[in-house]
mmCIF file of C-alpha atoms in Angstrom:
data_model
loop_
_atom_site.group_PDB
_atom_site.id
_atom_site.type_symbol
_atom_site.label_atom_id
_atom_site.label_comp_id
_atom_site.label_asym_id
_atom_site.label_seq_id
_atom_site.Cartn_x
_atom_site.Cartn_y
_atom_site.Cartn_z
ATOM 1 C CA MET A 753 68.609 90.379 -42.492
ATOM 2 C CA SER A 754 65.789 90.818 -44.952
ATOM 3 C CA ASP A 755 66.076 94.629 -44.790
ATOM 4 C CA LEU A 756 69.725 94.416 -45.746
ATOM 5 C CA ALA A 757 68.832 92.110 -48.570
ATOM 6 C CA LYS A 758 66.153 94.480 -49.769
ATOM 7 C CA GLU A 759 68.532 97.437 -49.726
ATOM 8 C CA LYS A 760 71.101 95.481 -51.644
ATOM 9 C CA ALA A 761 68.548 94.513 -54.228
ATOM 10 C CA ALA A 762 67.320 98.086 -54.516
ATOM 11 C CA ARG A 763 70.861 99.277 -55.149
ATOM 12 C CA LEU A 764 71.343 96.590 -57.783
ATOM 13 C CA LEU A 765 68.171 97.700 -59.503
ATOM 14 C CA LYS A 766 69.200 101.330 -59.633
ATOM 15 C CA LYS A 767 72.448 100.377 -61.321
ATOM 16 C CA ARG A 768 70.881 98.298 -64.022
ATOM 17 C CA GLY A 769 68.165 99.605 -66.250
ATOM 18 C CA SER A 770 65.932 96.754 -67.119
ATOM 19 C CA VAL A 771 62.344 96.040 -67.854
ATOM 20 C CA SER A 772 60.665 94.105 -65.131
ATOM 21 C CA SER A 773 57.368 93.551 -63.499
ATOM 22 C CA LEU A 774 58.416 96.016 -60.780
ATOM 23 C CA GLY A 775 56.811 98.955 -62.556
ATOM 24 C CA SER A 776 53.243 97.958 -61.934
ATOM 25 C CA HIS A 777 51.924 100.996 -63.752
ATOM 26 C CA ASP A 778 53.407 99.595 -66.934
ATOM 27 C CA VAL A 779 51.617 96.307 -66.735
ATOM 28 C CA ARG A 780 48.106 96.432 -68.070
ATOM 29 C CA ALA A 781 45.484 94.187 -66.616
ATOM 30 C CA LYS A 782 42.418 93.569 -68.659
ATOM 31 C CA GLU A 783 39.400 92.241 -66.869
ATOM 32 C CA THR A 784 37.432 90.025 -69.166
ATOM 33 C CA GLY A 785 34.411 88.186 -67.972
ATOM 34 C CA GLY A 786 34.461 84.581 -69.020
ATOM 35 C CA LYS A 787 31.740 83.459 -71.338
ATOM 36 C CA ILE A 788 30.960 80.607 -68.997
ATOM 37 C CA LYS A 789 29.831 82.138 -65.760
ATOM 38 C CA ASP A 790 31.694 79.777 -63.461
ATOM 39 C CA SER A 791 35.148 80.750 -64.716
ATOM 40 C CA ILE A 792 36.885 84.105 -64.951
ATOM 41 C CA SER A 793 40.126 85.091 -66.567
ATOM 42 C CA THR A 794 42.332 88.149 -66.499
ATOM 43 C CA VAL A 795 45.186 89.051 -68.770
ATOM 44 C CA SER A 796 48.247 91.151 -68.195
ATOM 45 C CA TYR A 797 51.090 91.987 -70.515
ATOM 46 C CA ILE A 798 54.051 94.276 -70.733
ATOM 47 C CA ASP A 799 53.284 97.687 -72.112
ATOM 48 C CA GLU A 800 54.634 98.916 -75.440
ATOM 49 C CA PRO A 801 58.384 99.651 -75.379
ATOM 50 C CA GLY A 802 59.631 103.191 -75.289
ATOM 51 C CA HIS A 803 57.452 104.064 -72.339
ATOM 52 C CA HIS A 804 59.997 102.606 -69.962
ATOM 53 C CA ASP A 805 63.266 103.972 -71.288
ATOM 54 C CA ASP A 806 64.623 107.196 -69.973
ATOM 55 C CA ASN A 807 67.063 107.310 -72.887
ATOM 56 C CA PRO A 808 65.217 105.734 -75.777
ATOM 57 C CA ARG A 809 67.592 104.108 -78.186
ATOM 58 C CA PRO A 810 66.895 104.021 -81.925
ATOM 59 C CA ALA A 811 65.649 100.675 -83.210
ATOM 60 C CA VAL A 812 68.514 98.526 -84.453
ATOM 61 C CA GLN A 813 68.749 96.652 -87.705
ATOM 62 C CA MET A 814 69.377 92.961 -87.415
ATOM 63 C CA GLU A 815 71.976 91.479 -89.710
ATOM 64 C CA ASN A 816 73.049 87.914 -90.169
ATOM 65 C CA THR A 817 76.410 86.963 -88.783
ATOM 66 C CA PHE A 818 76.110 83.390 -90.128
ATOM 67 C CA GLN A 819 77.048 82.012 -86.752
ATOM 68 C CA LEU A 820 74.495 79.351 -86.017
ATOM 69 C CA ALA A 821 75.864 77.858 -82.829
ATOM 70 C CA PRO A 822 77.117 79.608 -79.717
ATOM 71 C CA HIS A 823 80.839 79.705 -79.049
ATOM 72 C CA ARG A 824 80.140 79.244 -75.380
ATOM 73 C CA ARG A 825 77.198 77.232 -74.140
ATOM 74 C CA PHE A 826 74.946 78.314 -71.329
ATOM 75 C CA PRO A 827 76.332 77.022 -68.002
ATOM 76 C CA VAL A 828 73.339 75.221 -66.549
ATOM 77 C CA LEU A 829 75.063 73.916 -63.447
ATOM 78 C CA THR A 830 76.471 77.313 -62.527
ATOM 79 C CA VAL A 831 73.023 78.822 -62.831
ATOM 80 C CA ASN A 832 71.587 76.014 -60.684
ATOM 81 C CA ASP A 833 74.033 77.036 -57.989
ATOM 82 C CA ILE A 834 73.068 80.686 -58.384
ATOM 83 C CA LEU A 835 69.412 79.817 -57.938
ATOM 84 C CA LYS A 836 70.131 77.696 -54.878
ATOM 85 C CA ASP A 837 72.230 80.423 -53.371
ATOM 86 C CA VAL A 838 69.798 83.282 -54.017
ATOM 87 C CA LEU A 839 66.686 81.441 -52.860
ATOM 88 C CA ALA A 840 68.357 80.200 -49.692
ATOM 89 C CA SER A 841 69.847 83.553 -48.766
ATOM 90 C CA TYR A 842 66.656 85.520 -49.320
ATOM 91 C CA LEU A 843 64.070 83.089 -48.030
ATOM 92 C CA GLN A 844 65.667 80.872 -45.421
ATOM 93 C CA GLU A 845 64.429 82.807 -42.450
ATOM 94 C CA GLU A 846 61.306 84.339 -43.941
ATOM 95 C CA LYS A 847 57.727 83.558 -43.056
ATOM 96 C CA TYR A 848 55.016 83.814 -45.656
ATOM 97 C CA GLU A 849 53.367 87.250 -45.661
ATOM 98 C CA ALA A 850 51.448 88.586 -48.645
ATOM 99 C CA GLU A 851 53.109 91.965 -48.931
ATOM 100 C CA LEU A 852 56.597 90.699 -48.188
ATOM 101 C CA CYS A 853 56.403 87.868 -50.682
ATOM 102 C CA ARG A 854 54.984 90.099 -53.363
ATOM 103 C CA GLN A 855 57.988 92.351 -53.076
ATOM 104 C CA MET A 856 60.306 89.411 -52.650
ATOM 105 C CA THR A 857 59.309 87.776 -55.944
ATOM 106 C CA LYS A 858 60.096 90.951 -57.854
ATOM 107 C CA THR A 859 63.355 91.472 -55.983
ATOM 108 C CA ILE A 860 64.537 87.903 -56.347
ATOM 109 C CA SER A 861 63.755 87.768 -60.057
ATOM 110 C CA GLU A 862 65.810 90.924 -60.600
ATOM 111 C CA VAL A 863 68.683 89.632 -58.497
ATOM 112 C CA ILE A 864 68.784 86.302 -60.317
ATOM 113 C CA LYS A 865 68.661 88.041 -63.673
ATOM 114 C CA ALA A 866 71.536 90.323 -62.638
ATOM 115 C CA ARG A 867 73.673 87.425 -61.504
ATOM 116 C CA VAL A 868 73.012 85.400 -64.638
ATOM 117 C CA LYS A 869 73.846 88.459 -66.744
ATOM 118 C CA ASP A 870 77.116 88.747 -64.848
ATOM 119 C CA LEU A 871 78.115 85.370 -66.243
ATOM 120 C CA MET A 872 78.424 87.236 -69.559
ATOM 121 C CA VAL A 873 77.323 84.383 -71.789
ATOM 122 C CA PRO A 874 77.158 86.084 -75.167
ATOM 123 C CA ARG A 875 74.051 86.057 -77.344
ATOM 124 C CA TYR A 876 71.718 84.459 -74.861
ATOM 125 C CA LYS A 877 68.371 85.954 -73.936
ATOM 126 C CA ILE A 878 67.446 85.241 -70.345
ATOM 127 C CA ILE A 879 64.029 84.757 -68.827
ATOM 128 C CA VAL A 880 63.701 84.334 -65.077
ATOM 129 C CA LEU A 881 60.402 83.143 -63.669
ATOM 130 C CA ILE A 882 59.869 82.850 -59.927
ATOM 131 C CA SER A 883 56.876 81.752 -57.890
ATOM 132 C CA ILE A 884 56.597 82.036 -54.140
ATOM 133 C CA GLY A 885 53.627 80.519 -52.366
ATOM 134 C CA GLN A 886 52.275 79.767 -48.963
ATOM 135 C CA LEU A 887 52.625 76.270 -47.592
ATOM 136 C CA SER A 888 49.190 75.011 -46.827
ATOM 137 C CA ASP A 889 47.187 71.908 -47.508
ATOM 138 C CA GLN A 890 46.748 72.659 -51.154
ATOM 139 C CA ASN A 891 48.086 70.757 -54.073
ATOM 140 C CA MET A 892 49.646 72.350 -57.108
ATOM 141 C CA ARG A 893 51.572 71.537 -60.228
ATOM 142 C CA ILE A 894 53.918 73.731 -62.253
ATOM 143 C CA GLY A 895 54.857 72.723 -65.774
ATOM 144 C CA SER A 896 56.385 74.370 -68.796
ATOM 145 C CA ARG A 897 57.090 73.476 -72.374
ATOM 146 C CA CYS A 898 59.120 75.314 -74.948
ATOM 147 C CA LEU A 899 59.210 75.578 -78.702
ATOM 148 C CA TRP A 900 62.875 76.327 -79.402
ATOM 149 C CA ASP A 901 66.101 74.942 -80.752
ATOM 150 C CA SER A 902 67.005 72.302 -78.223
ATOM 151 C CA SER A 903 70.644 72.091 -79.268
ATOM 152 C CA ASN A 904 71.319 75.662 -78.139
ATOM 153 C CA ASP A 905 68.517 76.639 -75.793
ATOM 154 C CA THR A 906 68.190 75.339 -72.295
ATOM 155 C CA PHE A 907 66.716 75.969 -68.882
ATOM 156 C CA SER A 908 67.652 75.742 -65.241
ATOM 157 C CA SER A 909 65.290 75.187 -62.344
ATOM 158 C CA HIS A 910 65.393 75.033 -58.565
ATOM 159 C CA SER A 911 62.825 74.761 -55.821
ATOM 160 C CA PHE A 912 63.101 75.763 -52.190
ATOM 161 C CA LYS A 913 60.954 75.101 -49.167
ATOM 162 C CA ASN A 914 60.945 76.173 -45.550
ATOM 163 C CA SER A 915 58.347 75.776 -42.843
ATOM 164 C CA SER A 916 55.890 78.376 -44.134
ATOM 165 C CA LEU A 917 56.579 78.966 -47.792
ATOM 166 C CA PHE A 918 57.924 77.416 -50.960
ATOM 167 C CA ALA A 919 59.631 78.978 -53.942
ATOM 168 C CA VAL A 920 60.237 77.723 -57.485
ATOM 169 C CA ALA A 921 62.684 79.512 -59.770
ATOM 170 C CA ASN A 922 63.091 78.799 -63.497
ATOM 171 C CA VAL A 923 65.679 80.360 -65.761
ATOM 172 C CA TYR A 924 65.273 79.916 -69.528
ATOM 173 C CA ALA A 925 68.185 80.716 -71.830
ATOM 174 C CA VAL A 926 67.424 81.200 -75.508
ATOM 175 C CA TYR A 927 70.196 81.631 -78.050
ATOM 176 C CA PHE A 928 69.910 84.626 -80.338
ATOM 177 C CA GLU A 929 71.268 84.007 -83.831
ATOM 178 C CA CYS A 930 71.385 87.582 -85.173
ATOM 179 C CA THR A 931 73.468 90.321 -83.640
ATOM 180 C CA PRO A 932 72.126 93.867 -83.728
ATOM 181 C CA ARG A 933 73.942 96.631 -85.497
ATOM 182 C CA PRO A 934 73.369 100.251 -84.534
ATOM 183 C CA SER A 935 71.282 102.000 -87.155
ATOM 184 C CA GLY A 936 72.999 105.161 -88.347
ATOM 185 C CA THR A 937 71.511 104.834 -91.798
ATOM 186 C CA PRO A 938 69.054 107.302 -93.283
ATOM 187 C CA VAL A 939 65.430 106.352 -93.267
ATOM 188 C CA HIS A 940 64.995 105.458 -96.936
ATOM 189 C CA ARG A 941 67.956 103.113 -96.951
ATOM 190 C CA ALA A 942 66.713 101.494 -93.782
ATOM 191 C CA ALA A 943 63.381 100.938 -95.500
ATOM 192 C CA GLN A 944 65.017 98.989 -98.296
ATOM 193 C CA ARG A 945 67.075 97.009 -95.831
ATOM 194 C CA SER A 946 64.108 96.075 -93.763
ATOM 195 C CA GLN A 947 62.237 94.968 -96.886
ATOM 196 C CA SER A 948 64.987 92.606 -97.908
ATOM 197 C CA GLN A 949 65.359 91.381 -94.393
ATOM 198 C CA ARG A 950 61.781 90.360 -94.127
ATOM 199 C CA SER A 951 62.315 87.275 -96.235
ATOM 200 C CA PRO A 952 64.999 85.761 -93.997
ATOM 201 C CA PHE A 953 62.241 85.281 -91.453
ATOM 202 C CA GLU A 954 60.786 82.490 -93.515
ATOM 203 C CA PRO A 955 63.701 80.050 -93.714
ATOM 204 C CA PRO A 956 64.567 80.322 -90.000
ATOM 205 C CA LEU A 957 60.955 79.586 -89.171
ATOM 206 C CA HIS A 958 61.085 76.279 -90.989
ATOM 207 C CA THR A 959 64.421 75.494 -89.432
ATOM 208 C CA ALA A 960 63.028 76.254 -86.003
ATOM 209 C CA HIS A 961 60.129 73.925 -86.657
ATOM 210 C CA THR A 962 62.200 70.986 -87.762
ATOM 211 C CA ALA A 963 64.921 71.424 -85.200
ATOM 212 C CA ALA A 964 62.743 72.354 -82.291
ATOM 213 C CA ALA A 965 62.239 69.790 -79.652
ATOM 214 C CA GLU A 966 60.111 70.144 -76.622
ATOM 215 C CA ARG A 967 61.311 69.787 -73.111
ATOM 216 C CA THR A 968 58.917 69.613 -70.289
ATOM 217 C CA THR A 969 59.768 70.610 -66.796
ATOM 218 C CA GLY A 970 57.391 69.560 -64.170
ATOM 219 C CA THR A 971 57.462 70.155 -60.492
ATOM 220 C CA SER A 972 54.802 68.457 -58.545
ATOM 221 C CA TRP A 973 54.125 69.669 -55.041
ATOM 222 C CA TRP A 974 52.414 67.899 -52.282
ATOM 223 C CA LEU A 975 52.083 70.592 -49.716
ATOM 224 C CA ARG A 976 51.555 69.686 -46.141
ATOM 225 C CA GLY A 977 51.996 72.711 -43.971
ATOM 226 C CA SER A 978 51.814 72.794 -40.255
ATOM 227 C CA ARG A 979 48.616 74.394 -39.094
ATOM 228 C CA CYS A 980 48.965 77.299 -36.694
ATOM 229 C CA CYS A 981 46.394 77.250 -33.934
ATOM 230 C CA MET B 80 57.132 105.388 -91.397
ATOM 231 C CA ASP B 81 56.586 101.675 -91.138
ATOM 232 C CA GLU B 82 60.251 100.818 -91.493
ATOM 233 C CA PHE B 83 60.948 100.247 -87.849
ATOM 234 C CA GLN B 84 57.540 98.898 -86.974
ATOM 235 C CA LEU B 85 56.826 95.234 -87.052
ATOM 236 C CA SER B 86 54.452 93.984 -89.668
ATOM 237 C CA GLU B 87 51.393 91.948 -88.796
ATOM 238 C CA GLU B 88 53.093 88.729 -89.778
ATOM 239 C CA THR B 89 56.066 89.143 -87.492
ATOM 240 C CA ALA B 90 54.531 90.806 -84.443
ATOM 241 C CA PHE B 91 53.554 89.184 -81.186
ATOM 242 C CA VAL B 92 49.834 89.873 -81.049
ATOM 243 C CA VAL B 93 48.752 89.651 -77.449
ATOM 244 C CA ASP B 94 45.053 89.303 -78.178
ATOM 245 C CA ASP B 95 45.492 86.257 -80.382
ATOM 246 C CA ILE B 96 47.717 84.594 -77.846
ATOM 247 C CA THR B 97 45.378 85.213 -74.944
ATOM 248 C CA THR B 98 42.421 83.896 -76.899
ATOM 249 C CA ILE B 99 44.331 80.728 -77.658
ATOM 250 C CA ILE B 100 45.362 80.257 -74.046
ATOM 251 C CA LYS B 101 41.914 80.945 -72.629
ATOM 252 C CA ASP B 102 40.302 78.537 -75.022
ATOM 253 C CA THR B 103 42.886 75.887 -74.235
ATOM 254 C CA VAL B 104 42.429 76.167 -70.495
ATOM 255 C CA GLN B 105 38.674 76.270 -70.813
ATOM 256 C CA THR B 106 38.687 73.137 -72.942
ATOM 257 C CA THR B 107 41.110 71.287 -70.710
ATOM 258 C CA ILE B 108 39.795 72.143 -67.275
ATOM 259 C CA GLY B 109 36.474 73.820 -67.928
ATOM 260 C CA SER B 110 34.240 73.666 -64.911
ATOM 261 C CA SER B 111 35.755 70.470 -63.489
ATOM 262 C CA ALA B 112 36.467 70.397 -59.813
ATOM 263 C CA TYR B 113 40.086 70.091 -58.761
ATOM 264 C CA GLN B 114 41.215 66.464 -58.902
ATOM 265 C CA GLN B 115 44.667 65.553 -57.781
ATOM 266 C CA ASN B 116 44.915 62.523 -60.031
ATOM 267 C CA ARG B 117 44.143 64.526 -63.141
ATOM 268 C CA ILE B 118 46.359 67.512 -62.496
ATOM 269 C CA ASN B 119 49.345 65.913 -64.172
ATOM 270 C CA GLN B 120 47.377 65.400 -67.324
ATOM 271 C CA TRP B 121 45.819 68.871 -67.187
ATOM 272 C CA THR B 122 49.148 70.670 -66.931
ATOM 273 C CA SER B 123 50.686 68.680 -69.760
ATOM 274 C CA SER B 124 47.622 69.128 -71.888
ATOM 275 C CA VAL B 125 47.443 72.889 -71.358
ATOM 276 C CA VAL B 126 51.076 73.524 -72.244
ATOM 277 C CA GLU B 127 51.151 71.077 -75.126
ATOM 278 C CA THR B 128 47.954 72.272 -76.731
ATOM 279 C CA SER B 129 48.908 75.927 -76.255
ATOM 280 C CA LEU B 130 52.273 75.353 -77.826
ATOM 281 C CA ASN B 131 50.760 73.514 -80.780
ATOM 282 C CA GLN B 132 48.314 76.324 -81.379
ATOM 283 C CA LEU B 133 51.037 78.948 -81.035
ATOM 284 C CA SER B 134 53.282 77.206 -83.529
ATOM 285 C CA LYS B 135 50.362 77.070 -85.975
ATOM 286 C CA LEU B 136 50.316 80.888 -85.957
ATOM 287 C CA GLY B 137 53.439 80.656 -88.082
ATOM 288 C CA LYS B 138 55.174 83.640 -86.531
ATOM 289 C CA PRO B 139 58.990 83.790 -86.294
ATOM 290 C CA PHE B 140 59.094 83.350 -82.530
ATOM 291 C CA LYS B 141 60.462 80.881 -80.048
ATOM 292 C CA TYR B 142 57.860 80.278 -77.357
ATOM 293 C CA ILE B 143 58.086 79.405 -73.688
ATOM 294 C CA VAL B 144 54.797 78.443 -72.064
ATOM 295 C CA THR B 145 54.541 77.930 -68.305
ATOM 296 C CA CYS B 146 51.452 76.696 -66.540
ATOM 297 C CA ILE B 147 50.697 76.698 -62.817
ATOM 298 C CA ILE B 148 47.599 74.872 -61.609
ATOM 299 C CA LEU B 149 46.695 75.495 -58.019
ATOM 300 C CA GLN B 150 43.947 74.272 -55.784
ATOM 301 C CA LYS B 151 41.827 76.980 -54.195
ATOM 302 C CA ASN B 152 42.575 76.813 -50.551
ATOM 303 C CA GLY B 153 43.054 80.349 -49.344
ATOM 304 C CA ALA B 154 46.810 79.971 -49.671
ATOM 305 C CA GLY B 155 48.673 82.754 -51.400
ATOM 306 C CA LEU B 156 50.880 82.589 -54.475
ATOM 307 C CA HIS B 157 53.063 85.263 -56.074
ATOM 308 C CA THR B 158 54.754 84.991 -59.448
ATOM 309 C CA ALA B 159 57.224 87.371 -61.041
ATOM 310 C CA SER B 160 59.393 87.297 -64.114
ATOM 311 C CA SER B 161 62.410 89.250 -65.201
ATOM 312 C CA CYS B 162 63.681 89.160 -68.756
ATOM 313 C CA PHE B 163 66.877 90.096 -70.515
ATOM 314 C CA TRP B 164 65.880 90.293 -74.177
ATOM 315 C CA ASP B 165 65.260 92.560 -77.121
ATOM 316 C CA ASN B 166 62.664 95.005 -75.918
ATOM 317 C CA THR B 167 61.476 95.960 -79.371
ATOM 318 C CA MET B 168 60.575 92.496 -80.541
ATOM 319 C CA ASP B 169 60.080 90.159 -77.606
ATOM 320 C CA ARG B 170 56.921 90.061 -75.554
ATOM 321 C CA SER B 171 55.282 88.151 -72.787
ATOM 322 C CA CYS B 172 51.769 87.787 -71.533
ATOM 323 C CA THR B 173 50.127 86.128 -68.590
ATOM 324 C CA VAL B 174 46.630 84.709 -68.384
ATOM 325 C CA ARG B 175 45.093 84.048 -64.983
ATOM 326 C CA TRP B 176 42.089 81.774 -65.084
ATOM 327 C CA GLU B 177 39.957 80.447 -62.282
ATOM 328 C CA ASN B 178 36.888 78.411 -61.628
ATOM 329 C CA LYS B 179 35.259 77.430 -58.351
ATOM 330 C CA THR B 180 38.020 75.112 -57.130
ATOM 331 C CA THR B 181 41.104 75.797 -59.245
ATOM 332 C CA TYR B 182 43.443 78.587 -60.258
ATOM 333 C CA CYS B 183 45.396 78.313 -63.472
ATOM 334 C CA ILE B 184 48.147 80.771 -64.406
ATOM 335 C CA VAL B 185 49.673 80.527 -67.869
ATOM 336 C CA CYS B 186 52.676 82.653 -68.867
ATOM 337 C CA VAL B 187 53.707 82.869 -72.511
ATOM 338 C CA PHE B 188 57.023 84.372 -73.553
ATOM 339 C CA GLY B 189 57.663 85.026 -77.242
ATOM 340 C CA LEU B 190 61.264 85.608 -78.312
ATOM 341 C CA ALA B 191 61.930 86.756 -81.833
ATOM 342 C CA VAL B 192 64.101 84.506 -83.928
#
């Protein structure tokens, strides 16, 4: 069952070009020793763009369309159902194994992203975050907070548990106010355009500050797994 | 030559963000042992403080900050994210922090306005 699922996911991935954490060579990990010797931290971030694309597209100029609110809002309940469906179908029968779950997180995040994209909600940027962990006697807490425009932006969340593992999936949808236009303009004209477009960054920033509200999602887990003797 | 490149004021600078996050987690949890009754407060404090500091940077970004605090028990955890966004302007970064009894994973996503 899981092999079929993996093949299906692999086929989905080949069809859609997208940046994801699958390409581990693109993600840089920086080891930094903590200043205090009893804590360590590591950092990883997505590499610079252009290294991923096979067909690099020219950078687009953003122009205002003066449309501040979305015509169609993000369907939170539909996405809840998608999350429920995907997590159950991929993880219902699975037992926690390090290698399997590592691959599964990447696969599931891509599958969820593909299905949310299929909803074709215009002008929304999508972020899918999934965590899969082993059920054991540990305690954990997952929380998130967002600085955004709460009238347009929203999130959807679902958690799943079976006898050996748990999974938490979050989908954040952020409305994008500007639509990109393809840049066919010569370089010097683009320079002038980008100069004049720099100032519009300032007003939206203030708007974002005054309109932004914070929503916290918290999932608290008390994990009591069955011990295997 | 700089026309298509982001200026300092509008770019997502990973180093600044990671410094902020590391300092926040260090201040909030530090070398404390894992305590179940404080975890609620720790998570809220990490995300809230991080977000406040990020908004003070004054960059034209919407931020999403996620924090996972996990007791060290030998149990495994995997996290992955997949994003549909503007590749030229939006960025994310993840900071994994640990002390003797606790893991803390903070993911920051910055989406250009």
